[in-house]
Structures are given as structure tokens and as C-alpha cells.
Tab-separated table of C-alpha atoms and ligand atoms in Angstrom:
chain	number	residue	atom	x	y	z
A	79	MET	CA	58.690	53.519	96.636
A	80	VAL	CA	57.855	56.059	99.368
A	81	VAL	CA	60.704	58.278	98.237
A	82	ASP	CA	59.394	58.138	94.636
A	83	VAL	CA	55.989	59.329	95.742
A	84	LEU	CA	57.370	62.217	97.748
A	85	SER	CA	59.632	63.425	94.971
A	86	GLY	CA	56.520	64.586	93.125
A	87	GLU	CA	57.832	63.452	89.741
A	88	ASP	CA	55.837	61.559	87.145
A	89	VAL	CA	55.738	57.779	87.292
A	90	VAL	CA	56.716	56.295	83.924
A	91	VAL	CA	55.669	52.701	83.332
A	92	GLY	CA	56.929	50.390	80.602
A	93	ARG	CA	60.069	52.446	79.887
A	94	LYS	CA	63.614	51.449	80.686
A	95	GLU	CA	65.800	53.733	82.768
A	96	SER	CA	68.229	54.107	79.845
A	97	THR	CA	65.463	55.182	77.415
A	98	LEU	CA	64.156	57.597	80.029
A	99	ARG	CA	67.597	59.141	80.332
A	100	GLU	CA	68.051	59.454	76.572
A	101	PHE	CA	64.558	60.503	75.459
A	102	GLY	CA	62.899	61.747	78.653
A	103	LYS	CA	59.118	61.440	78.615
A	104	ARG	CA	58.698	61.904	74.846
A	105	GLY	CA	56.409	59.213	73.454
A	106	THR	CA	54.588	58.492	76.700
A	107	GLY	CA	50.858	58.888	77.420
A	108	PHE	CA	49.151	60.299	80.521
A	109	ILE	CA	46.806	57.551	81.750
A	110	GLY	CA	46.109	58.440	85.376
A	111	ARG	CA	47.412	59.379	88.810
A	112	VAL	CA	48.823	57.427	91.718
A	113	VAL	CA	46.354	56.773	94.550
A	114	MET	CA	47.789	58.081	97.834
A	115	SER	CA	45.110	57.232	100.393
A	116	LYS	CA	42.449	54.628	101.095
A	117	GLY	CA	38.705	54.888	100.475
A	118	ALA	CA	36.369	55.450	97.568
A	119	ASN	CA	37.597	59.008	96.879
A	120	PRO	CA	41.318	58.807	97.482
A	121	VAL	CA	43.865	61.607	97.431
A	122	LEU	CA	45.705	61.507	94.130
A	123	GLY	CA	49.411	62.030	93.630
A	124	ARG	CA	51.905	61.812	90.797
A	125	ARG	CA	50.901	61.477	87.158
A	126	VAL	CA	51.232	58.021	85.636
A	127	LEU	CA	52.725	58.027	82.135
A	128	MET	CA	52.850	54.935	79.943
A	129	ASP	CA	55.534	54.262	77.350
A	130	MET	CA	54.084	54.227	73.827
A	131	SER	CA	57.263	54.210	71.811
A	132	THR	CA	58.242	50.551	72.015
A	133	SER	CA	56.491	47.217	71.880
A	134	HIS	CA	54.320	46.093	74.792
A	135	VAL	CA	51.868	43.377	75.675
A	136	MET	CA	49.354	44.906	78.032
A	137	LEU	CA	46.431	43.301	79.814
A	138	VAL	CA	43.445	45.301	81.008
A	139	LEU	CA	41.435	43.186	83.414
A	140	GLY	CA	38.453	43.504	85.693
A	141	LYS	CA	34.880	42.686	86.420
A	142	ARG	CA	32.224	43.817	83.973
A	143	GLY	CA	31.373	47.499	84.312
A	144	TYR	CA	34.508	48.616	86.189
A	145	GLY	CA	36.279	50.507	83.452
A	146	LYS	CA	38.120	48.214	81.018
A	147	SER	CA	36.713	49.708	77.818
A	148	TYR	CA	36.976	53.172	79.361
A	149	THR	CA	40.678	52.603	80.048
A	150	LEU	CA	41.207	51.364	76.474
A	151	GLY	CA	39.626	54.646	75.348
A	152	VAL	CA	42.056	56.630	77.523
A	153	ILE	CA	45.038	54.789	76.036
A	154	LEU	CA	43.688	55.357	72.532
A	155	GLU	CA	43.321	59.095	73.198
A	156	GLU	CA	46.951	59.161	74.279
A	157	LEU	CA	48.127	57.222	71.219
A	158	ALA	CA	46.172	59.715	69.116
A	159	SER	CA	47.836	62.643	70.938
A	160	LEU	CA	51.465	61.585	70.543
A	161	PRO	CA	53.767	64.241	69.086
A	162	PHE	CA	54.188	64.031	65.309
A	163	SER	CA	57.683	62.524	65.474
A	164	VAL	CA	56.337	59.486	67.378
A	165	LYS	CA	52.829	59.327	65.936
A	166	SER	CA	54.121	59.199	62.390
A	167	ARG	CA	55.976	56.009	63.366
A	168	THR	CA	52.851	54.464	64.901
A	169	SER	CA	49.658	52.939	63.566
A	170	VAL	CA	46.745	51.695	65.643
A	171	ILE	CA	44.043	49.123	64.959
A	172	VAL	CA	41.168	48.683	67.387
A	173	ILE	CA	39.072	45.547	67.308
A	174	ASP	CA	35.822	46.941	68.633
A	175	THR	CA	33.653	44.022	69.720
A	176	VAL	CA	30.814	46.118	71.096
A	177	GLY	CA	30.807	48.974	68.591
A	178	ILE	CA	31.524	51.744	71.119
A	179	PHE	CA	34.738	53.475	70.053
A	180	TRP	CA	33.213	55.622	67.276
A	181	THR	CA	32.272	58.003	70.114
A	182	MET	CA	35.922	59.121	70.182
A	183	LYS	CA	34.812	61.517	67.457
A	184	VAL	CA	32.607	63.293	70.044
A	185	PRO	CA	34.127	65.533	72.774
A	186	ASN	CA	33.290	64.783	76.423
A	187	THR	CA	31.813	68.238	76.994
A	188	PRO	CA	29.498	67.210	79.882
A	189	GLN	CA	32.608	66.522	82.002
A	190	LYS	CA	34.398	69.767	81.139
A	191	ASP	CA	34.734	70.786	84.809
A	192	LEU	CA	36.095	67.427	85.897
A	193	LEU	CA	38.562	67.405	82.993
A	194	GLU	CA	39.789	70.872	83.942
A	195	LYS	CA	40.674	69.616	87.412
A	196	TRP	CA	42.897	67.082	85.678
A	197	GLY	CA	44.448	69.767	83.474
A	198	LEU	CA	42.586	68.426	80.427
A	199	GLN	CA	39.890	69.579	78.033
A	200	PRO	CA	37.051	67.917	76.110
A	201	LYS	CA	38.365	66.853	72.719
A	202	ALA	CA	37.234	65.047	69.565
A	203	PHE	CA	39.700	62.675	67.897
A	204	ASP	CA	40.372	62.001	64.260
A	205	VAL	CA	39.804	58.264	64.026
A	206	ASN	CA	38.803	56.130	61.067
A	207	VAL	CA	35.699	54.096	61.927
A	208	LEU	CA	34.997	51.134	59.670
A	209	VAL	CA	31.874	48.973	59.996
A	210	PRO	CA	30.713	45.783	58.262
A	211	LYS	CA	29.299	46.478	54.782
A	212	SER	CA	25.943	44.986	55.747
A	213	ALA	CA	25.658	47.374	58.730
A	214	LEU	CA	26.722	50.526	56.848
A	215	PRO	CA	23.194	51.581	55.663
A	216	PHE	CA	21.918	51.399	59.275
A	217	TYR	CA	24.739	53.594	60.587
A	218	LEU	CA	24.311	56.124	57.788
A	219	GLU	CA	20.542	56.232	58.237
A	220	HIS	CA	21.051	57.059	61.924
A	221	GLU	CA	23.679	59.659	61.087
A	222	MET	CA	26.436	57.956	62.999
A	223	PRO	CA	29.850	59.286	62.049
A	224	VAL	CA	31.382	56.290	60.291
A	225	ASP	CA	34.023	56.518	57.604
A	226	GLY	CA	33.319	53.477	55.482
A	227	TYR	CA	33.024	49.740	55.472
A	228	PHE	CA	35.566	47.099	56.339
A	229	ALA	CA	36.228	44.170	54.039
A	230	ILE	CA	39.142	41.831	53.522
A	231	ASN	CA	40.829	42.019	50.151
A	232	THR	CA	40.843	38.473	48.722
A	233	GLY	CA	44.517	39.090	47.945
A	234	ASP	CA	45.166	38.961	51.692
A	235	MET	CA	43.549	35.518	51.921
A	236	GLY	CA	45.641	32.426	51.269
A	237	ILE	CA	44.721	28.739	50.962
A	238	GLU	CA	45.335	28.284	54.670
A	239	GLU	CA	42.913	31.071	55.575
A	240	TRP	CA	40.149	29.812	53.294
A	241	LEU	CA	40.475	26.300	54.732
A	242	GLY	CA	40.564	27.661	58.279
A	243	LEU	CA	37.488	29.770	57.591
A	244	PHE	CA	35.411	26.703	56.717
A	245	ASN	CA	37.097	24.352	59.188
A	246	LEU	CA	38.252	22.218	56.259
A	247	ASP	CA	41.302	20.008	56.117
A	248	LEU	CA	43.558	19.802	53.079
A	249	ASP	CA	43.375	16.007	53.336
A	250	SER	CA	39.613	15.993	52.839
A	251	GLU	CA	38.069	15.999	49.337
A	252	ALA	CA	36.220	19.258	50.013
A	253	GLY	CA	39.386	20.855	51.382
A	254	ALA	CA	41.429	19.787	48.380
A	255	LEU	CA	38.790	21.128	45.981
A	256	LEU	CA	38.685	24.502	47.731
A	257	ALA	CA	42.487	24.733	47.909
A	258	GLY	CA	42.730	23.969	44.182
A	259	ALA	CA	40.117	26.617	43.392
A	260	VAL	CA	41.963	29.247	45.451
A	261	ALA	CA	45.278	28.391	43.779
A	262	GLU	CA	43.689	28.688	40.328
A	263	ALA	CA	41.983	31.983	41.208
A	264	GLU	CA	45.227	33.413	42.611
A	265	GLU	CA	46.970	32.752	39.293
A	266	LYS	CA	44.500	35.144	37.692
A	267	GLY	CA	45.619	37.867	40.081
A	268	SER	CA	42.622	39.521	41.672
A	269	TYR	CA	39.557	37.339	42.296
A	270	SER	CA	36.119	37.489	43.941
A	271	VAL	CA	34.139	34.859	45.847
A	272	ASP	CA	32.036	34.532	42.672
A	273	ASP	CA	35.171	33.533	40.761
A	274	LEU	CA	35.830	30.786	43.334
A	275	ILE	CA	32.238	29.562	42.984
A	276	GLN	CA	32.617	29.371	39.189
A	277	ILE	CA	35.868	27.423	39.414
A	278	VAL	CA	34.293	24.946	41.849
A	279	ARG	CA	31.212	24.527	39.622
A	280	ASN	CA	33.387	23.816	36.594
A	281	SER	CA	35.578	21.299	38.377
A	282	ASP	CA	35.294	17.560	37.821
A	283	ALA	CA	35.036	16.696	41.538
A	284	LYS	CA	32.207	14.481	42.795
A	285	PRO	CA	28.846	16.301	42.661
A	286	HIS	CA	28.137	16.151	46.421
A	287	ILE	CA	31.634	17.477	47.232
A	288	LYS	CA	31.200	20.275	44.704
A	289	LYS	CA	27.841	21.127	46.229
A	290	SER	CA	29.192	21.271	49.776
A	291	VAL	CA	32.064	23.599	48.827
A	292	GLU	CA	29.806	25.721	46.644
A	293	MET	CA	27.259	26.178	49.443
A	294	ARG	CA	29.994	27.321	51.812
A	295	LEU	CA	31.218	29.865	49.285
A	296	VAL	CA	27.679	31.090	48.643
A	297	ALA	CA	27.352	31.663	52.399
A	298	ALA	CA	30.713	33.478	52.433
A	299	LYS	CA	29.507	35.739	49.630
A	300	SER	CA	26.467	36.740	51.680
A	301	TRP	CA	28.688	37.946	54.541
A	302	GLN	CA	30.082	40.691	52.252
A	303	LEU	CA	33.404	40.335	54.037
A	304	PHE	CA	35.635	39.401	51.085
A	305	ASP	CA	36.114	41.922	48.339
A	306	PRO	CA	38.786	42.131	45.620
A	307	ASN	CA	38.524	45.936	45.714
A	308	ALA	CA	38.900	46.449	49.473
A	309	PRO	CA	42.137	48.086	50.690
A	310	ARG	CA	44.974	45.682	51.455
A	311	VAL	CA	45.886	45.312	55.133
A	312	ILE	CA	49.223	46.992	54.465
A	313	ASP	CA	47.389	50.082	53.157
A	314	LEU	CA	45.269	50.266	56.286
A	315	VAL	CA	48.200	50.514	58.690
A	316	LYS	CA	49.381	53.913	57.488
A	317	PRO	CA	51.652	56.061	59.673
A	318	GLY	CA	49.616	57.942	62.281
A	319	ALA	CA	46.350	56.194	61.343
A	320	ILE	CA	43.915	55.028	64.002
A	321	ASN	CA	41.523	52.489	62.526
A	322	ILE	CA	38.558	51.357	64.575
A	323	ILE	CA	37.075	48.197	63.146
A	324	ASP	CA	33.595	47.554	64.425
A	325	VAL	CA	33.239	43.770	64.457
A	326	SER	CA	30.189	43.804	66.731
A	327	THR	CA	27.841	42.564	64.029
A	328	PHE	CA	30.135	39.936	62.513
A	329	LYS	CA	28.403	36.858	63.788
A	330	THR	CA	29.518	33.270	63.891
A	331	ALA	CA	28.263	31.687	60.692
A	332	LEU	CA	27.092	28.113	60.734
A	333	GLY	CA	29.870	25.605	60.096
A	334	SER	CA	32.642	28.180	59.837
A	335	ALA	CA	35.114	29.889	62.117
A	336	SER	CA	33.861	33.007	63.860
A	337	LEU	CA	34.069	35.864	61.366
A	338	ARG	CA	35.480	38.155	64.028
A	339	GLU	CA	38.300	35.693	64.568
A	340	VAL	CA	38.971	35.551	60.849
A	341	VAL	CA	39.209	39.341	60.694
A	342	VAL	CA	41.744	39.440	63.544
A	343	ALA	CA	43.688	36.483	62.155
A	344	ILE	CA	44.062	38.004	58.675
A	345	LEU	CA	44.953	41.474	59.969
A	346	GLY	CA	47.365	40.047	62.531
A	347	LYS	CA	49.066	37.695	60.114
A	348	ARG	CA	49.588	40.184	57.287
A	349	ILE	CA	50.819	42.914	59.644
A	350	PHE	CA	53.202	40.444	61.278
A	351	GLU	CA	54.660	39.380	57.909
A	352	GLU	CA	55.061	42.943	56.665
A	353	ARG	CA	56.605	44.221	59.901
A	354	MET	CA	59.111	41.350	59.852
A	355	LYS	CA	60.167	42.406	56.343
A	356	TYR	CA	60.309	46.120	57.110
A	357	ARG	CA	62.276	45.602	60.323
A	358	LYS	CA	65.085	44.297	58.124
A	359	VAL	CA	64.874	47.353	55.868
A	360	GLU	CA	65.063	49.537	58.979
A	361	GLU	CA	68.091	47.695	60.262
A	362	ILE	CA	69.863	48.165	56.943
A	363	SER	CA	69.176	51.910	57.027
A	364	GLU	CA	70.359	52.047	60.653
A	365	ILE	CA	73.612	50.371	59.640
A	366	ARG	CA	74.151	52.433	56.471
A	367	GLU	CA	72.804	55.827	57.439
A	368	GLY	CA	72.825	55.710	61.205
A	369	LYS	CA	69.094	56.301	61.452
A	370	ASN	CA	65.900	54.362	61.284
A	371	ILE	CA	64.065	55.135	58.049
A	372	SER	CA	60.983	53.092	57.270
A	373	ARG	CA	57.706	53.426	55.465
A	374	MET	CA	55.888	51.018	57.719
A	375	PRO	CA	55.031	52.183	61.240
A	376	LEU	CA	55.064	50.139	64.443
A	377	VAL	CA	51.613	48.718	65.059
A	378	TRP	CA	49.400	48.629	68.143
A	379	MET	CA	46.429	46.298	68.108
A	380	ILE	CA	43.851	46.938	70.807
A	381	ILE	CA	41.339	44.161	71.419
A	382	ASP	CA	38.340	44.416	73.728
A	383	GLU	CA	36.837	41.126	74.966
A	384	ALA	CA	40.135	39.453	74.110
A	385	HIS	CA	39.108	36.008	75.428
A	386	LEU	CA	37.032	35.690	72.228
A	387	PHE	CA	40.211	35.842	70.160
A	388	MET	CA	42.690	34.078	72.457
A	389	PRO	CA	40.597	31.381	74.130
A	390	ARG	CA	42.382	29.170	76.631
A	391	ASP	CA	40.698	25.887	75.819
A	392	ARG	CA	40.237	25.610	72.067
A	393	LYS	CA	42.140	26.050	68.829
A	394	SER	CA	41.477	29.249	66.983
A	395	LEU	CA	42.853	31.019	63.904
A	396	SER	CA	43.311	34.288	65.742
A	397	LYS	CA	44.937	32.705	68.792
A	398	GLU	CA	47.785	31.289	66.721
A	399	VAL	CA	48.468	34.630	65.078
A	400	LEU	CA	48.238	36.663	68.285
A	401	SER	CA	50.510	34.198	70.079
A	402	ASP	CA	53.143	34.987	67.439
A	403	TRP	CA	52.679	38.696	68.112
A	404	ILE	CA	53.163	38.049	71.810
A	405	ARG	CA	56.183	35.774	71.479
A	406	VAL	CA	58.188	37.573	68.799
A	407	GLY	CA	56.425	40.902	68.364
A	408	ARG	CA	59.001	42.892	70.288
A	409	GLN	CA	61.609	42.670	67.543
A	410	PRO	CA	59.380	43.877	64.659
A	411	GLY	CA	57.614	46.379	66.952
A	412	LEU	CA	54.137	44.929	67.410
A	413	SER	CA	52.131	45.783	70.508
A	414	LEU	CA	48.964	44.248	71.858
A	415	ILE	CA	46.532	45.590	74.416
A	416	LEU	CA	44.047	42.953	75.490
A	417	ALA	CA	41.027	43.630	77.682
A	418	THR	CA	38.939	40.891	79.256
A	419	GLN	CA	36.655	40.163	82.186
A	420	ARG	CA	37.380	36.443	81.825
A	421	ILE	CA	41.015	35.942	82.795
A	422	ASP	CA	40.328	32.272	83.449
A	423	ARG	CA	39.275	31.909	79.799
A	424	LEU	CA	42.248	33.776	78.331
A	425	SER	CA	45.185	31.872	76.853
A	426	ASP	CA	48.156	31.528	79.216
A	427	ASP	CA	50.464	33.016	76.564
A	428	ALA	CA	48.778	36.371	76.998
A	429	ILE	CA	48.987	36.323	80.782
A	430	THR	CA	52.546	35.083	81.139
A	431	GLN	CA	54.044	37.410	78.529
A	432	ALA	CA	52.244	40.617	79.468
A	433	ASP	CA	54.662	43.334	80.604
A	434	ILE	CA	52.015	45.806	81.794
A	435	ILE	CA	48.933	44.612	83.649
A	436	LEU	CA	46.178	46.968	84.656
A	437	GLY	CA	43.619	45.304	86.908
A	438	HIS	CA	40.343	46.972	87.738
A	439	ARG	CA	38.135	45.302	90.315
A	440	ILE	CA	38.636	41.542	90.213
A	441	THR	CA	36.639	39.461	92.637
A	442	SER	CA	36.282	36.033	91.068
A	443	TYR	CA	38.418	33.454	92.830
A	444	LEU	CA	39.161	31.720	89.512
A	445	ASP	CA	40.392	34.965	87.966
A	446	ILE	CA	42.660	35.873	90.884
A	447	LYS	CA	44.017	32.333	90.844
A	448	ALA	CA	44.669	32.411	87.083
A	449	LEU	CA	46.490	35.714	87.445
A	450	SER	CA	48.536	34.945	90.567
A	451	ALA	CA	49.623	31.572	89.232
A	452	VAL	CA	51.647	33.130	86.445
A	453	ARG	CA	52.894	36.374	87.934
A	454	PRO	CA	56.554	36.970	88.780
A	455	THR	CA	57.684	36.515	92.356
A	456	TYR	CA	58.574	40.169	92.957
A	457	VAL	CA	54.909	41.068	93.248
A	458	GLY	CA	54.038	37.918	95.180
A	459	GLU	CA	51.077	38.235	97.451
A	460	SER	CA	50.896	42.007	97.152
A	461	LEU	CA	49.098	41.683	93.803
A	462	ASP	CA	46.291	39.589	95.299
A	463	LYS	CA	46.111	41.879	98.308
A	464	SER	CA	46.015	45.068	96.245
A	465	LEU	CA	43.314	43.659	93.989
A	466	ALA	CA	41.252	42.450	96.925
A	467	SER	CA	41.444	45.762	98.758
A	468	LEU	CA	40.656	47.966	95.751
A	469	PRO	CA	37.600	50.151	96.563
A	470	HIS	CA	34.536	49.772	94.342
A	471	THR	CA	35.042	53.143	92.663
A	472	ARG	CA	35.112	52.807	88.894
A	473	GLY	CA	38.411	53.758	87.297
A	474	LEU	CA	40.625	52.639	90.200
A	475	ALA	CA	43.127	49.996	89.201
A	476	VAL	CA	46.231	48.098	90.190
A	477	LEU	CA	49.037	48.663	87.699
A	478	LEU	CA	51.837	46.155	87.410
A	479	ASP	CA	54.926	47.144	85.427
A	480	ASP	CA	57.447	44.454	84.544
A	481	VAL	CA	60.053	46.908	83.262
A	482	THR	CA	60.446	48.728	86.572
A	483	GLU	CA	59.162	45.745	88.597
A	484	LYS	CA	56.731	47.964	90.463
A	485	LEU	CA	53.122	47.808	91.505
A	486	TRP	CA	50.968	50.948	91.695
A	487	VAL	CA	47.409	51.657	92.662
A	488	ILE	CA	46.165	54.300	90.258
A	489	ARG	CA	43.091	56.213	89.217
A	490	VAL	CA	42.593	56.205	85.466
A	491	ARG	CA	42.058	59.753	84.179
A	492	PRO	CA	38.700	60.922	82.794
A	493	ARG	CA	38.085	60.621	79.054
A	494	MET	CA	38.535	63.680	76.840
A	495	SER	CA	36.190	62.156	74.269
A	496	TRP	CA	32.797	60.607	74.864
A	497	HIS	CA	32.764	57.097	76.369
A	498	GLY	CA	30.320	54.910	74.497
A	499	GLY	CA	30.121	52.034	76.921
A	500	GLY	CA	27.294	53.129	79.222
A	501	SER	CA	24.721	50.452	80.038
A	502	ALA	CA	21.329	50.549	78.381
A	503	SER	CA	18.529	51.414	80.780
A	504	ALA	CA	14.747	51.401	80.470
A	505	LEU	CA	14.512	54.352	82.849
A	506	VAL	CA	13.961	57.756	81.314
A	507	LYS	CA	14.441	61.111	83.112
A	508	LEU	CA	10.993	62.719	83.681
B	689	LIG	N1	38.327	56.022	84.851
B	689	LIG	C1	37.031	56.233	84.976
B	689	LIG	N2	36.581	57.406	85.434
B	689	LIG	C2	35.269	57.657	85.546
B	689	LIG	N3	34.302	56.763	85.253
B	689	LIG	C3	34.665	55.570	84.799
B	689	LIG	C4	36.047	55.233	84.637
B	689	LIG	N4	36.124	53.973	84.176
B	689	LIG	C5	34.851	53.551	84.031
B	689	LIG	N5	33.966	54.496	84.408
B	689	LIG	C6	32.500	54.375	84.390
B	689	LIG	O1	32.147	52.993	84.469
B	689	LIG	C7	31.322	52.620	83.371
B	689	LIG	C8	31.667	51.215	82.888
B	689	LIG	O2	32.966	51.213	82.347
B	689	LIG	P1	33.349	50.286	81.097
B	689	LIG	O3	34.738	50.651	80.749
B	689	LIG	O4	32.340	50.422	80.023
B	689	LIG	O5	33.284	48.835	81.765
B	689	LIG	P2	33.842	47.430	81.262
B	689	LIG	O6	34.869	47.046	82.269
B	689	LIG	O7	32.662	46.511	81.312
B	689	LIG	O8	34.391	47.603	79.902
B	689	LIG	C9	31.539	53.681	82.321
B	689	LIG	O9	30.386	53.879	81.524
B	689	LIG	C10	31.896	54.912	83.111
B	689	LIG	O10	30.725	55.613	83.446
B	690	LIG	MG1	33.733	46.765	78.113
């Protein structure tokens, strides 16, 4: 490792030696620099580049306020800056649980001098920010730069999803009634929640069962989340598109699955199915024409506060879908970046299968234990030691790369666009 550092070359994480030889550094993103000395303001060395051309499962960990969301922003900026040949094969979806990534549209001008030292400049990014329909008037009134509202096309919902949404079982009378209504509505083609309500009202089920299903659907209508005219998931993941879905105001509704989870589950499931299909089309064109021609890009899903969607200790719609992404996503080209401050609450699947781990300050004994318990032997104790000895400076992190089997201490680079995660404070400058 010492020789690597002295050679002055870039460090490339997540990319195989053979790919590096064939394609060089094309399709990588500049995320930081290697830390060369101890202390809060260390000497910085080689650039750290991350592979963005193939599928990865990446974890971004650390205590609250030490740079997880900031790092996600850096990675997003790099995905947005990929050269056309790679970007046009890539599509990004961000599940924004706090509603902070819209600030990517604003350049980080106050840090112009700092950015220059890093060889960078303030920059605004062309991202598509979608907010819940109910929150849209508020955003527009406050002149926030949003691009529209997010809703799920009812065509992307199946019987399973409707049942899951209301925690209903097909074996129950209410579940059977709802499933029947969905099947009938689907026959019509496009349908609204109102159509489902009508079908339930007209059914000959027992009155109290009808009432209970109807009330659930009436509640679902009020969420304004299901819309027969909304874009289909497949139309959202266009080549080169970066969609930021603000789920911060999707609350848990009484008696139903968390709406945020439903959003992730539907997106994840439909993208998974489509990518599986298109991968076959790509393989055929590789065999016939010797090159990979496809209309559907590889997809990156970036999820902040990921323990909400992949909880360790309970069943969840989104967990099942994301576990599929993690287990078999490599083949169809699906990547996940999960950030959390609660490693001990995150599903083991995510921890064991991650191939890039970026750990900001981690102090909780439970978190270090959860992480060390599942890490490969080649890092052994050095991971715990590196995490424990990381100075308090925000933006410093331990980077673990399974592809090269190396551990680095790095400083994440400053943001080119505005970071929206600053804490609220009652203090005002006088
Ligand atoms: N790489 C970095 N360089 C400079 N400042 C950073 C960096 N990472 C985080 N910070 C600072 O730390 C604050 C908290 O970071 P944030 O990413 O919002 O924390 P969290 O881990 O809770 O998501 C940011 O508002 C920013 O000021
Ligand atoms: Mg955060």
C-alpha cells in the first residue's frame, strides 16, 4: 500500500484490474483524496475515484451530522458529471427522506475558494425534483425549484401491492374483496382509486367488510399518491435522468404500510422486472451484433436513512424488493447506495453484500459490532481500529473496497452544489 501512495497515481475503488486496463478511468467519479497524516487537518494525497460503470452495493455509514448525506451529494454530482457515453447508459433515482437534495440545483458559490484548491468549481446540476402532490403548492409558493409531483401510476400497482399497502391477507374476506376489485379494475385497463371504491360499493360482500375496504380506499385517495395519469416507472428511468423523489412528507398512514416504503417497493420492483427483461435483449444484441444496444439504462438507487426501508427486525414491502436488488442486481445492472446512522437496525443482507463501505465517524459499540461481525477477514481488526481512530473532522471517512480488498482513510471532497443538510438553528447573525 505504501508503494501505491508514493506512486502518486489515482486510487480507483470498485473497479477490477482488467476493466481498469481496458477502459482506464472512464466512468469513474472523483469522491475525495487519501489521508496521508494524522490529526484533524491531515495532509491529503492521491485522488480517490469510484467506479460508476458497473453494479455496486455501497453503504455510507456514520454518526448523525458527520457527512453521510453530504457524501451522497458528492456521489450524485459525480453520477451527473459522467461523460455522455456512460451517462446515457445510466439512470439515477434518489429517495430523499429529508427533502434536501433539491439544493443540487444551486451552485456552492460561498465555497468557491475551497473548491478551487481541489481543482473544482461551484456548479448547478440538472436534476428532476419531484415532490408529493399535496406538498407541491407549498414548494411553489416558496419559490423552491421543483419540477413536478410524484405519483404512482395505478398500472404499476398489482394485487400484491394493494394488499401489502393495507396489510391485508388474501385469505381474509377484506383481502379477497380488494383483490377481486383490483382484478376487475385492471381488466378495464387504466383505473383510479375512485373506480376501486365504486367496484367495492357495488359488490355483494358483507356490509361491514365492504365498509372496511371502502374506508381504506377513501384514505388512500386522500394521500394523492395513486394516479392513473402519472408517468409509469419505466418512463421515469430514462437514460441520463437523475430523479430526486422527495418522500419527506409521505407519512405513515393509520393501518397501512408506510407510504415511503410503498414508493420504494413499487419503484424497486418495476425497475427490477424491466431490467431483467432488457438484460436479455442486451445479451441478444451482444451475441448478434457484438455490442450492447439497449433502450433501458442501468439504474442507481440512492437511499438516505436506509434503515427505514431495510429494517433488520420486521417484515417490510421495500425490504423484500431491495434484498432482490442486492442479491441478484449485479446481473441486470442495478446499484444501491444506502446511507444510515443505525447500522444495528439495518438488515444483514445490506451489510454482508456491500462491496464498497464508506464509514464516517462511528462510535456506538453496537454499530461497530454489527459491522465487524460481517466483514471479510482481510480487513480484520484494522476496520475497527481505523474507525475508532478517525478524527472528528467532518468529511473524513474509512473506505473499504471489496474489489481491490483495500482499506483507505479518505477525505470526501467539497460539494460543487449547495448542501441542503445544515442543522436548523435559532441563532441569527446580528
Ligand atoms: N466532506 C465534507 N466536507 C466539508 N464539510 C462536510 C463534509 N461532510 C459533511 N460536512 C459538514 O457536516 C454537516 C453535516 O453533514 P450531513 O451529511 O448533513 O450529516 P449526516 O451524516 O447526518 O447526513 C454538513 O452540513 C456539512 O457542513
Ligand atoms: Mg443525513
